[in-house]
CSV table of N, CA and C and ligand atoms in Angstrom, one decimal:
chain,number,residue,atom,x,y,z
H,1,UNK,N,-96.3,-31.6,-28.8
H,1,UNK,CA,-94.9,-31.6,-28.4
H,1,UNK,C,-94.2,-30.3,-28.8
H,2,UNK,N,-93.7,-29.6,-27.8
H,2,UNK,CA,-92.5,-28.5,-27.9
H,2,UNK,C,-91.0,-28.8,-28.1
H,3,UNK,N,-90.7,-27.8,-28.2
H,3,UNK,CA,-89.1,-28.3,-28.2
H,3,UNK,C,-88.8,-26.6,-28.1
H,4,UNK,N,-87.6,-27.1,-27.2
H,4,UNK,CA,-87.1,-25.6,-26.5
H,4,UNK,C,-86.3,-25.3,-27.7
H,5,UNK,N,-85.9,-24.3,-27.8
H,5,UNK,CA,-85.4,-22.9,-29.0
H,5,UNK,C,-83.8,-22.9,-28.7
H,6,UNK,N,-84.2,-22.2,-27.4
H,6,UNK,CA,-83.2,-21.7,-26.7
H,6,UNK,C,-82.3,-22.2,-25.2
H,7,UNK,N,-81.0,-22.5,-25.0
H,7,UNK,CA,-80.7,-22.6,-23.9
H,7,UNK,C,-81.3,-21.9,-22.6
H,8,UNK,N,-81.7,-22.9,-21.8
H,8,UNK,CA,-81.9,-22.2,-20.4
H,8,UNK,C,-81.0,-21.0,-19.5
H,9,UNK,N,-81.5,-20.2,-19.2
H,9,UNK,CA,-80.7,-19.0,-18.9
H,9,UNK,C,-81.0,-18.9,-17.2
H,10,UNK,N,-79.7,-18.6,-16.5
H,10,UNK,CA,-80.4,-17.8,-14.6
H,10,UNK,C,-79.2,-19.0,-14.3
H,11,UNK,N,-79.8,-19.0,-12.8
H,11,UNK,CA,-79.5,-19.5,-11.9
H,11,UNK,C,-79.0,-20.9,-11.9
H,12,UNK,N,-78.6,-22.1,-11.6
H,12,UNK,CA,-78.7,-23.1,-11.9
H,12,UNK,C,-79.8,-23.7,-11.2
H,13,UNK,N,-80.3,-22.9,-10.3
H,13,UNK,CA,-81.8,-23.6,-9.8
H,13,UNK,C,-82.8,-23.2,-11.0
H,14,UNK,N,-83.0,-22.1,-11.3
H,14,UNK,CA,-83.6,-22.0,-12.4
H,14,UNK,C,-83.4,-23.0,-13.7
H,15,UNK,N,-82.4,-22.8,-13.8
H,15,UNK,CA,-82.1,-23.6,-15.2
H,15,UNK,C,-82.4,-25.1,-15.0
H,16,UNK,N,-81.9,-25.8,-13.2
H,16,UNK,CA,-82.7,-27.0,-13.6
H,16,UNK,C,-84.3,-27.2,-13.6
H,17,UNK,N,-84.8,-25.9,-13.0
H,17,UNK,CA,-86.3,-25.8,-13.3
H,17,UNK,C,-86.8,-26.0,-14.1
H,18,UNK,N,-86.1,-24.8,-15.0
H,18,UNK,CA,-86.4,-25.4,-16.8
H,18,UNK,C,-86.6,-26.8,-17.7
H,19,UNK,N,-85.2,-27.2,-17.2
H,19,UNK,CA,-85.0,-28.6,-17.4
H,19,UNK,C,-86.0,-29.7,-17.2
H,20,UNK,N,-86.3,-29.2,-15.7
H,20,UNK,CA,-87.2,-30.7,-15.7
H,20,UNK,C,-88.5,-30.3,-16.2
H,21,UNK,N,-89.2,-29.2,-16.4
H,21,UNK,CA,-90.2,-29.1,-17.3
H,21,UNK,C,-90.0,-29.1,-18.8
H,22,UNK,N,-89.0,-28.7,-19.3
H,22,UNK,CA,-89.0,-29.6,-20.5
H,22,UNK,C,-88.8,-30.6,-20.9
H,23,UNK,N,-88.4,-31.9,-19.6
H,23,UNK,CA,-88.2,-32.9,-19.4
H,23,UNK,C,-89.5,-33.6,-19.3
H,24,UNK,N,-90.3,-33.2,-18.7
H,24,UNK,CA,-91.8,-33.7,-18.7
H,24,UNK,C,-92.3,-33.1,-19.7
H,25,UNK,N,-92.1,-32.5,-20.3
H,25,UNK,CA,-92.8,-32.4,-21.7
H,25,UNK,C,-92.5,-33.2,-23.0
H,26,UNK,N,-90.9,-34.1,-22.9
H,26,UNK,CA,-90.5,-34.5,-24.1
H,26,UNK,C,-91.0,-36.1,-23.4
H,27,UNK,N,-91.9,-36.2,-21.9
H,27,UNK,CA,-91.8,-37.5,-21.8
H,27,UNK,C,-93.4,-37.9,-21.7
H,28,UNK,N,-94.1,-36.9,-21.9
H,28,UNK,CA,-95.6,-36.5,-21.9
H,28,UNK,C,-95.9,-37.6,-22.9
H,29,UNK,N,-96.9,-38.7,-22.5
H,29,UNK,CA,-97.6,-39.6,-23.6
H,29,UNK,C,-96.7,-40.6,-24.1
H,30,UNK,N,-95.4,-40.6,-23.5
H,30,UNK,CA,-94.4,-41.6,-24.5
H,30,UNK,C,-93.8,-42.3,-23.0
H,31,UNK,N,-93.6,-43.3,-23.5
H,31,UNK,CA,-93.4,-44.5,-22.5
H,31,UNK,C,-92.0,-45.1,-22.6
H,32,UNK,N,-91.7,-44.9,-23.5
H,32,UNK,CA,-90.7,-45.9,-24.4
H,32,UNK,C,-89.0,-45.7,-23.5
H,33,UNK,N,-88.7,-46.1,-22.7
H,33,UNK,CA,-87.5,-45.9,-21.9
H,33,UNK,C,-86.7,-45.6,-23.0
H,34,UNK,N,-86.0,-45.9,-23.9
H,34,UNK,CA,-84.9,-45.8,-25.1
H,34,UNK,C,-85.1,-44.5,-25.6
H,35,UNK,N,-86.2,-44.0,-25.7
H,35,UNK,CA,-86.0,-43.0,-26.6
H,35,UNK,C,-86.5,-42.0,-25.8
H,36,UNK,N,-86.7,-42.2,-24.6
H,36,UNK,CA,-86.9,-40.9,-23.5
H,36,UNK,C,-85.5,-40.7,-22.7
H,37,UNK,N,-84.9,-41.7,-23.1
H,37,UNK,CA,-83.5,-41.8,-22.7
H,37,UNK,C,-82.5,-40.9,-23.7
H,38,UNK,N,-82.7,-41.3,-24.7
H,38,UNK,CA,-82.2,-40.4,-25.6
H,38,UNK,C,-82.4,-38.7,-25.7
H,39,UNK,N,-84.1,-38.4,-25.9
H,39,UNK,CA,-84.3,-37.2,-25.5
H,39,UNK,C,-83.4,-36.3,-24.2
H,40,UNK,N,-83.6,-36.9,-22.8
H,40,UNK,CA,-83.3,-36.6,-21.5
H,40,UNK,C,-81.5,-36.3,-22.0
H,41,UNK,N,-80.6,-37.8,-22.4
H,41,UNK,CA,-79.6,-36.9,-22.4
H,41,UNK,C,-79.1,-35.8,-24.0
H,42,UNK,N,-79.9,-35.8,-24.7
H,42,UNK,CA,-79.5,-34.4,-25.5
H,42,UNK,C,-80.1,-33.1,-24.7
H,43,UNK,N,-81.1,-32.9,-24.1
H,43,UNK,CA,-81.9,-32.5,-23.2
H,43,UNK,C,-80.4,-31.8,-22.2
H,44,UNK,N,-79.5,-32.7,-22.0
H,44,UNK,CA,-79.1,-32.1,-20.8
H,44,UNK,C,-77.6,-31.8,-21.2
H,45,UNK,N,-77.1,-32.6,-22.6
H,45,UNK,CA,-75.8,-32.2,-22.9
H,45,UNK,C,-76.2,-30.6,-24.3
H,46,UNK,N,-76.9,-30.4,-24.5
H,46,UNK,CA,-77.1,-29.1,-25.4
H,46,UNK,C,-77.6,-28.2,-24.4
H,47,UNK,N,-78.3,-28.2,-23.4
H,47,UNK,CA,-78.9,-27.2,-22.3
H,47,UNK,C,-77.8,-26.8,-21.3
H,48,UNK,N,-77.0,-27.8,-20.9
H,48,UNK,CA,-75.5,-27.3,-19.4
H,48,UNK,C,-74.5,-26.7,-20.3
H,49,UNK,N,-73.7,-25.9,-19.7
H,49,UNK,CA,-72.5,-25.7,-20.0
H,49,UNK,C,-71.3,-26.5,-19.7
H,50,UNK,N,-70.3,-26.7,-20.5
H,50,UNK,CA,-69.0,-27.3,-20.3
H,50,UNK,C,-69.2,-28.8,-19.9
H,51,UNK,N,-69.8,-29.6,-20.9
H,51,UNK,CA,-70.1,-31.0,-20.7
H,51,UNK,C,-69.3,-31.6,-21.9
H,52,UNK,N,-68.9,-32.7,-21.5
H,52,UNK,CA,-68.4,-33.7,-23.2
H,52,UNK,C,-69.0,-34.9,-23.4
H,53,UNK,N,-70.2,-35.3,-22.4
H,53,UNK,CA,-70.8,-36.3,-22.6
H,53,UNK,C,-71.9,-36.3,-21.8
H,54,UNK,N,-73.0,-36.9,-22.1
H,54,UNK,CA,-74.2,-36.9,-21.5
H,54,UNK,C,-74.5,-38.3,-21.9
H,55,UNK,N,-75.4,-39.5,-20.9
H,55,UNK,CA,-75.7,-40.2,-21.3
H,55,UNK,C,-76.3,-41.4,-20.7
H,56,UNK,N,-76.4,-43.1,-21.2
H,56,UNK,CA,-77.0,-44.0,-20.3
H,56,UNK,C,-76.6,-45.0,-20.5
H,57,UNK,N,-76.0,-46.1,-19.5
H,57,UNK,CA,-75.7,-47.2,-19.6
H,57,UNK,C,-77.1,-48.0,-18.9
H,58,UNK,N,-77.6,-48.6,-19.6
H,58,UNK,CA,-78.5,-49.7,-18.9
H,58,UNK,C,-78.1,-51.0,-18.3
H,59,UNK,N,-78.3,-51.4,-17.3
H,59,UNK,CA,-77.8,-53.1,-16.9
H,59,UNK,C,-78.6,-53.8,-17.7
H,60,UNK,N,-77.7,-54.7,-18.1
H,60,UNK,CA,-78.2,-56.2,-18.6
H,60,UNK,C,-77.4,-57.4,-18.8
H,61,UNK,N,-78.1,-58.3,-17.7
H,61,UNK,CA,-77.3,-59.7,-17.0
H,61,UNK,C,-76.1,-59.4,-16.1
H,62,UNK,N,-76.4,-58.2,-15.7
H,62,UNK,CA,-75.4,-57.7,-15.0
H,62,UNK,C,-74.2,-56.5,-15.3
H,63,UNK,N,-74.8,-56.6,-16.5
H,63,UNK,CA,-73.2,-55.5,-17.2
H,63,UNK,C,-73.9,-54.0,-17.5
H,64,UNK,N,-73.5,-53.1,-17.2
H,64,UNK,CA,-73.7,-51.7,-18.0
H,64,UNK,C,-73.5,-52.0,-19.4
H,65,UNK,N,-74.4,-51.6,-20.4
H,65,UNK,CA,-74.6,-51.6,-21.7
H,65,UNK,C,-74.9,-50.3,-21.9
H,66,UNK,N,-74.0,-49.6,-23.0
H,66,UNK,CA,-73.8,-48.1,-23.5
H,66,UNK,C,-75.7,-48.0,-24.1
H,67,UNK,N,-76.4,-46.8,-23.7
H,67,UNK,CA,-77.4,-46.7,-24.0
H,67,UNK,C,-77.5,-45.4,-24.9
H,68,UNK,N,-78.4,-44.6,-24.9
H,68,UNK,CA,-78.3,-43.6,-25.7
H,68,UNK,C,-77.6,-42.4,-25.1
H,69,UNK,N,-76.8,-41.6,-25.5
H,69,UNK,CA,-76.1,-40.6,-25.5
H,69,UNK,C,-75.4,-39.6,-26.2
H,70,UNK,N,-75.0,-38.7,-26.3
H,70,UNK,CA,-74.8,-37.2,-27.0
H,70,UNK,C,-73.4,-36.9,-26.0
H,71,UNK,N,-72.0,-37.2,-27.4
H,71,UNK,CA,-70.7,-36.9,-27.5
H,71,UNK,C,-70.1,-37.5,-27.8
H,72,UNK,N,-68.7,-38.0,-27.7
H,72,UNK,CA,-68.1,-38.6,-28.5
H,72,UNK,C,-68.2,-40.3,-28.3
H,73,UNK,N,-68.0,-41.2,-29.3
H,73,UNK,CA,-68.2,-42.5,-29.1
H,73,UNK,C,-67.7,-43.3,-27.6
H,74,UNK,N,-68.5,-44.3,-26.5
H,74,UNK,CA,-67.7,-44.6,-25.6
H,74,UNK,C,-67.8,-45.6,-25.2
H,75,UNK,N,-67.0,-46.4,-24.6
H,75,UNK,CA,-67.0,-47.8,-24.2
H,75,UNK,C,-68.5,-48.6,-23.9
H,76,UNK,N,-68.8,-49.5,-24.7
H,76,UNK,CA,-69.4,-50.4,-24.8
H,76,UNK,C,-69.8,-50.9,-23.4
H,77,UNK,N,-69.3,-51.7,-22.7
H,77,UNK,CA,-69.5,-52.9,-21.4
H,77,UNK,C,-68.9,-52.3,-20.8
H,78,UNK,N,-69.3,-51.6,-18.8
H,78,UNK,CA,-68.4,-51.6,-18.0
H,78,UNK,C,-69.0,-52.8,-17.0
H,79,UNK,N,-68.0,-53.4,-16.1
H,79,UNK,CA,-68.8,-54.3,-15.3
H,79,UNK,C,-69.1,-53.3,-14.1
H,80,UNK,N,-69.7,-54.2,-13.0
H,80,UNK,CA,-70.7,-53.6,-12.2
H,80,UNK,C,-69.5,-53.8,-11.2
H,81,UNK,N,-69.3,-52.5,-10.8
H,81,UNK,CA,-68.0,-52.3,-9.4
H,81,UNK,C,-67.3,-51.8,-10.2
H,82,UNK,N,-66.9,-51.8,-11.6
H,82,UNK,CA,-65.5,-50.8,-12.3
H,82,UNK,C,-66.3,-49.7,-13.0
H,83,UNK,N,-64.9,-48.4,-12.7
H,83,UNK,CA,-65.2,-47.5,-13.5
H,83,UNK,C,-65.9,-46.6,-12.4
H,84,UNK,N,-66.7,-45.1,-12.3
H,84,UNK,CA,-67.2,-44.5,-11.9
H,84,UNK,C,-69.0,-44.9,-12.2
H,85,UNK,N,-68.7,-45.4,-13.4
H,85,UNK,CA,-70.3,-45.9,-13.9
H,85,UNK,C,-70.4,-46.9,-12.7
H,86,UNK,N,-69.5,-48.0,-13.0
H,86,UNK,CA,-69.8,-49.7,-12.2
H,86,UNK,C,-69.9,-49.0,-10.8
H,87,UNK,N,-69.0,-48.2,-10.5
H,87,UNK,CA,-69.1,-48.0,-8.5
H,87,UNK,C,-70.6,-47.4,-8.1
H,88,UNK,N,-71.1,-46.8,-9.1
H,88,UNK,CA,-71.8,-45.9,-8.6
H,88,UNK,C,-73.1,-47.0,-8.4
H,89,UNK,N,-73.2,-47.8,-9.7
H,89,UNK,CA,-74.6,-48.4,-9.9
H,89,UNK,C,-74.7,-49.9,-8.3
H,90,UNK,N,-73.1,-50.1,-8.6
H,90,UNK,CA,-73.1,-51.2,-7.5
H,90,UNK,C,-73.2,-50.5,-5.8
H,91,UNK,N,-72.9,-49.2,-5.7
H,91,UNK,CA,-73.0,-48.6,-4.2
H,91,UNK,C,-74.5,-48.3,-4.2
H,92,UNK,N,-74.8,-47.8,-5.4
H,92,UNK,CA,-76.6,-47.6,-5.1
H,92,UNK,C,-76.3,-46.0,-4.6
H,93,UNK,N,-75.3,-44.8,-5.2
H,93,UNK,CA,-75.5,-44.0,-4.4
H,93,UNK,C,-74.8,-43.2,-5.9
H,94,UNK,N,-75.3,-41.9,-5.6
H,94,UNK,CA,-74.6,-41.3,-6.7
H,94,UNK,C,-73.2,-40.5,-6.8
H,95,UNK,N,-72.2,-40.7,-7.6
H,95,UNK,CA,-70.6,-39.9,-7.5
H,95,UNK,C,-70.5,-39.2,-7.7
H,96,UNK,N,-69.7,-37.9,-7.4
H,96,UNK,CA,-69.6,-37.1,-8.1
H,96,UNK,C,-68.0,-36.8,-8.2
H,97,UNK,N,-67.0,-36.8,-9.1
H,97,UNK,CA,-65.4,-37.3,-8.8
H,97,UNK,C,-65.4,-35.5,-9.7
H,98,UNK,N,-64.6,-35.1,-8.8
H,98,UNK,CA,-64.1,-33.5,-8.7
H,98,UNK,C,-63.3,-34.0,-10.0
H,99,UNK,N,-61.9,-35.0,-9.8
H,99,UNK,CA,-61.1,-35.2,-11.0
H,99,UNK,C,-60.7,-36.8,-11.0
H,100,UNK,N,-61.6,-37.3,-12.1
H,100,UNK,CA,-61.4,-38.2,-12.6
H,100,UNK,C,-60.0,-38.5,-12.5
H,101,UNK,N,-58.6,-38.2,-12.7
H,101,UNK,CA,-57.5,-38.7,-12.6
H,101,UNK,C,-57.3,-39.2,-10.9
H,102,UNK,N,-58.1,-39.0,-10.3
H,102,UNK,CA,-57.7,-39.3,-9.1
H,102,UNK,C,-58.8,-40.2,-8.4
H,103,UNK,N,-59.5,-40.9,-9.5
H,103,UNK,CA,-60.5,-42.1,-9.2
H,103,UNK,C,-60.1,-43.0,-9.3
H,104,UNK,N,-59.6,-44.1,-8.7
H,104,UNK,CA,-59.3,-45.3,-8.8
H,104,UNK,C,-59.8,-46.1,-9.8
H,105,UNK,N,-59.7,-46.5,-11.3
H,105,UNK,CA,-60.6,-47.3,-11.9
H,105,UNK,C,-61.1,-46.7,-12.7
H,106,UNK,N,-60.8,-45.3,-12.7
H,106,UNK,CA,-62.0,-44.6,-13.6
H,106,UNK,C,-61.3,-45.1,-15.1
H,107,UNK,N,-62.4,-45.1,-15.9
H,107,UNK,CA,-62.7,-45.8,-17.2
H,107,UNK,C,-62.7,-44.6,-18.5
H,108,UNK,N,-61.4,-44.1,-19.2
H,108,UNK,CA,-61.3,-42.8,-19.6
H,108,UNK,C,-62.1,-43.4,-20.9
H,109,UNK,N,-63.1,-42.7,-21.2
H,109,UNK,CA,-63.6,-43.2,-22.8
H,109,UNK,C,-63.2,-41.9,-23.3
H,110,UNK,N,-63.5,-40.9,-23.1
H,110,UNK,CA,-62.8,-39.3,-23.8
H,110,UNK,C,-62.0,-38.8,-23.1
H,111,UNK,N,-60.5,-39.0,-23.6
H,111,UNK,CA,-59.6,-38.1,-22.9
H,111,UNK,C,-60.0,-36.9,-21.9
H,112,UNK,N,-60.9,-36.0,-23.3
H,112,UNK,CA,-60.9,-35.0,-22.5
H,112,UNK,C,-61.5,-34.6,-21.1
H,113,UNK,N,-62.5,-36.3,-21.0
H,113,UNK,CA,-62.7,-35.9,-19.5
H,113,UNK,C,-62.0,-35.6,-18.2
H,114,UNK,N,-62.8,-34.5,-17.6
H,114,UNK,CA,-62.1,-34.0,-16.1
H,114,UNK,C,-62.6,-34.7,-14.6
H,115,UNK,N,-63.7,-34.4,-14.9
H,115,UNK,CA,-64.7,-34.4,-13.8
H,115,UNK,C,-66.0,-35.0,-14.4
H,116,UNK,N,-66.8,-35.9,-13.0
H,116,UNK,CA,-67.8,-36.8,-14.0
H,116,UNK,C,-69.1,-37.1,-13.0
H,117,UNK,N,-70.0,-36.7,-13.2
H,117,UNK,CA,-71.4,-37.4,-11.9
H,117,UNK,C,-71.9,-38.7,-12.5
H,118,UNK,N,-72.2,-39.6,-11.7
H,118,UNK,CA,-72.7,-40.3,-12.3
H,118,UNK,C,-74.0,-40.5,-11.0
H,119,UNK,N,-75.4,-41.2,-11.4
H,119,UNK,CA,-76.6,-41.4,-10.8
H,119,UNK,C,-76.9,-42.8,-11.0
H,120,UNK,N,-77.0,-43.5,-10.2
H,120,UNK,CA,-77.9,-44.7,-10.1
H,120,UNK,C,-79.4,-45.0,-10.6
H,121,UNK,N,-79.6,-45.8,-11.5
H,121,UNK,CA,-81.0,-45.8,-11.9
H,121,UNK,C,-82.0,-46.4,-11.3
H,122,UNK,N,-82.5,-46.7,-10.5
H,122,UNK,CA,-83.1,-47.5,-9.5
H,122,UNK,C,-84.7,-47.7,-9.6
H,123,UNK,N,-85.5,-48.7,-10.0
H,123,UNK,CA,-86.8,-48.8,-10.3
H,123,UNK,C,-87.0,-49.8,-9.1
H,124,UNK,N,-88.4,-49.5,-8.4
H,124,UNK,CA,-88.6,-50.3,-8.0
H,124,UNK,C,-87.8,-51.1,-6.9
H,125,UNK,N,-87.3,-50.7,-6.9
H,125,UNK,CA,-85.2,-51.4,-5.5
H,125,UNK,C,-84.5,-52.4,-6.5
H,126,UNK,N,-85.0,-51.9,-7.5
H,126,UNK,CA,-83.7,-52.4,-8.4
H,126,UNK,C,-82.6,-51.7,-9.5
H,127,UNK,N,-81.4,-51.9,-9.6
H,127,UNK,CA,-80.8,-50.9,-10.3
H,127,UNK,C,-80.9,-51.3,-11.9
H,128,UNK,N,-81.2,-50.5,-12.3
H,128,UNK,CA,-81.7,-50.6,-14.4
H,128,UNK,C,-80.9,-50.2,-15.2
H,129,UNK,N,-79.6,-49.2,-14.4
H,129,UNK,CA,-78.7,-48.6,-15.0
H,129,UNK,C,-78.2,-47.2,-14.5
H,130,UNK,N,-77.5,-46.4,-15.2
H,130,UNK,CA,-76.8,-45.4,-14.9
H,130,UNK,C,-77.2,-44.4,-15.6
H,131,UNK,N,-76.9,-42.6,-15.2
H,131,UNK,CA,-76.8,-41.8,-15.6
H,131,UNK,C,-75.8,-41.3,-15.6
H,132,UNK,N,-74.5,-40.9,-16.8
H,132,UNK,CA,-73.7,-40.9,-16.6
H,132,UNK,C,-73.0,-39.1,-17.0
H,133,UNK,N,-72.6,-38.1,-16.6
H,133,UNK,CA,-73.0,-36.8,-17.5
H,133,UNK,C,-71.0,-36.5,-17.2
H,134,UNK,N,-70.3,-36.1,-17.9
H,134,UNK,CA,-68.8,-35.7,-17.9
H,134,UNK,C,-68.8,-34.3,-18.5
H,135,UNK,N,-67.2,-33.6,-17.4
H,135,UNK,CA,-67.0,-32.6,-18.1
H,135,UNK,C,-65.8,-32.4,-18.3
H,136,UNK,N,-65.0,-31.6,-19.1
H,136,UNK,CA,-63.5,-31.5,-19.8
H,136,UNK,C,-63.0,-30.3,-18.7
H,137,UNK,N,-64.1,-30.2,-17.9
H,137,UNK,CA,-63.3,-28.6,-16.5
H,137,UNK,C,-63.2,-29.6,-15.5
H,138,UNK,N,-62.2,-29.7,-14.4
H,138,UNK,CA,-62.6,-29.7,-13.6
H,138,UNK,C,-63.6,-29.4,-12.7
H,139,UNK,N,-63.9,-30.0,-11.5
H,139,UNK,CA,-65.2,-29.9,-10.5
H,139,UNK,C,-65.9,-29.2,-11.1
H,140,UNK,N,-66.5,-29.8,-12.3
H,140,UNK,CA,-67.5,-29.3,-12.8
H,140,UNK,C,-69.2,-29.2,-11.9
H,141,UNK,N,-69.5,-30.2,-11.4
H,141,UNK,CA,-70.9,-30.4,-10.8
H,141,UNK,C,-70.9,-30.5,-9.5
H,142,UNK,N,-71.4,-29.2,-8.4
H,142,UNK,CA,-71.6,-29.3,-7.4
H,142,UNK,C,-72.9,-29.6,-6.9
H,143,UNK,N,-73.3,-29.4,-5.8
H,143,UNK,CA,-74.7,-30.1,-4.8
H,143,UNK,C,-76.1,-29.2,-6.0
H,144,UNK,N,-75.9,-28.2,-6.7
H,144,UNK,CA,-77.0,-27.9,-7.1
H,144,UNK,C,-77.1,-28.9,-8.2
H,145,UNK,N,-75.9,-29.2,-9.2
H,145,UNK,CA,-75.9,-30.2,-10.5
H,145,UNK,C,-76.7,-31.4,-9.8
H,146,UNK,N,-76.0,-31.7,-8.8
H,146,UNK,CA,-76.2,-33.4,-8.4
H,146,UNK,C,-77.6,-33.5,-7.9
H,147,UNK,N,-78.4,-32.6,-7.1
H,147,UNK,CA,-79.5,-32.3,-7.0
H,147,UNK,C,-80.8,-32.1,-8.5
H,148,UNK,N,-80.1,-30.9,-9.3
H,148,UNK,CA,-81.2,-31.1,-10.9
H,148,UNK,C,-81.0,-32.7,-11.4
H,149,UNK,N,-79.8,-32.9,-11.7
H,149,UNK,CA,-79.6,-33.7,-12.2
H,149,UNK,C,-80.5,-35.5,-11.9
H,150,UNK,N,-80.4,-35.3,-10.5
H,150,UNK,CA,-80.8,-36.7,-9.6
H,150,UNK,C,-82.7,-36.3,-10.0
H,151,UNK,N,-83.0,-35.2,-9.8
H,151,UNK,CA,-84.8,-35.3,-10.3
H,151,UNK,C,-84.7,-35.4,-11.9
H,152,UNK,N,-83.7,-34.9,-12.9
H,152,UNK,CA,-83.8,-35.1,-14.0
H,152,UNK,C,-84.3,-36.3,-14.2
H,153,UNK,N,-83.4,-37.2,-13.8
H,153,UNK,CA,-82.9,-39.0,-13.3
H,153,UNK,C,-84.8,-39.7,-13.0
H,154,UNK,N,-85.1,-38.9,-11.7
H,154,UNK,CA,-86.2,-39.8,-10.9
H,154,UNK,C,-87.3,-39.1,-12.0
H,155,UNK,N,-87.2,-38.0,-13.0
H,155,UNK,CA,-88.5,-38.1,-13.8
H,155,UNK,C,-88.6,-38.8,-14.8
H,156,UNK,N,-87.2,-39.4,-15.8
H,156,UNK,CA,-87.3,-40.1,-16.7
H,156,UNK,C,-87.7,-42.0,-15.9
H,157,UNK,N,-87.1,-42.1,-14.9
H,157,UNK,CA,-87.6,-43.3,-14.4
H,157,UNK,C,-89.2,-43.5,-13.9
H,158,UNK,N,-89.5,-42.4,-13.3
H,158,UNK,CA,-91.4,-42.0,-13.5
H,158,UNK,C,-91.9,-42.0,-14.8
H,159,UNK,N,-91.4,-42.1,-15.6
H,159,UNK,CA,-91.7,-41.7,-17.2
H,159,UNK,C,-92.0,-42.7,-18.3
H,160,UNK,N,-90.9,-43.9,-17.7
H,160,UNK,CA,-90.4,-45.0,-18.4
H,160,UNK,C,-90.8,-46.1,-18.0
H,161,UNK,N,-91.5,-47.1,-19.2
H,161,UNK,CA,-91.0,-48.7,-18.8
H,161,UNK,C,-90.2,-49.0,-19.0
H,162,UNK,N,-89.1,-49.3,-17.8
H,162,UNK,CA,-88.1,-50.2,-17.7
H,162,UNK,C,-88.2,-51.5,-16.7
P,1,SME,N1,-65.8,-42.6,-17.1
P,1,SME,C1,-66.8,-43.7,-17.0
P,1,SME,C2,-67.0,-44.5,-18.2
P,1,SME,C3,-68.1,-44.0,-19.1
P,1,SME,S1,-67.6,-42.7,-20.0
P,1,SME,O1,-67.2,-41.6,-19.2
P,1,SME,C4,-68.8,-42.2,-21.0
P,1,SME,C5,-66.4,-44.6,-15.8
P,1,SME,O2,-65.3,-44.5,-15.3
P,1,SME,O3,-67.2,-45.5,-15.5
């Protein structure tokens, strides 16, 4: 097991290159969804710039349940259809809201949020939960974020039993 030093530097194609290989290296031989979850998002909130949260809601019985993540403490239960988490997991498609103030529903757990992607977790044709990553800039994540970000997503779900 490695562990990267230093933040990823270049391009953001580069940098999510980087990412997902040190993503399959923190998930090499370990199975354990929870704690590849955990890795993945410190992984992605200590490596991007200008983030205030990185992290994972899992479904269960139907509800998003706060999973592991890196920033400040955040809401517990959203249901499925509220919030940018709930819309995203219930459309089955991933969001990306330029400015959170202008999301219908959106669900502020850190003020300082601006802008927010969220990913669908989808195993199998079923949804297991969310990827949720926020930032205190506006339009923080454009097509190349939503792109690293969405393989970040499809390697921890190759990675994991869930
Ligand atoms: N903003 C999200 C809630 C989760 S926090 O941002 C961590 C939403 O509207 O679903």
């Amino acid at each position: 097991m490695t562990f990267a030093a230093e933040k990823p530097t270049g391009t953001k194609r580069e940098i999510f290159h980087d990412l997902a290989l040190q993503a399959e290296g923190l998930f090499r031989g370990e199975r354990d969804a929870v704690a590849n979850a955990a890795n993945l998002s410190s992984l992605i909130f200590t490596s991007l710039d200008d983030l205030n949260w990185s992290g994972f809601y899992f479904l269960k019985n139907d509800v998003l349940v706060l999973g592991p993540f890196q920033g400040r403490p955040a809401c517990v239960r959203i249901q499925m259809g509220k919030g940018v988490c709930g819309t995203a997991a219930a459309r089955r498609e991933t969001l990306v809201v330029e400015d959170v103030e202008k999301f219908p529903g959106h669900i502020a757990c850190d003020v300082a949020s601006r802008s927010e992607i969220v990913m669908p977790l989808i195993k199998n044709g079923k949804i297991v939960g969310v990827l949720d990553v926020d930032a205190p800039i506006h339009a923080r994540f454009d097509a190349e974020d939503r792109k690293g970000l969405e393989h970040l997503a499809k390697l921890w779900l190759d990675a994991s039993d869930i």
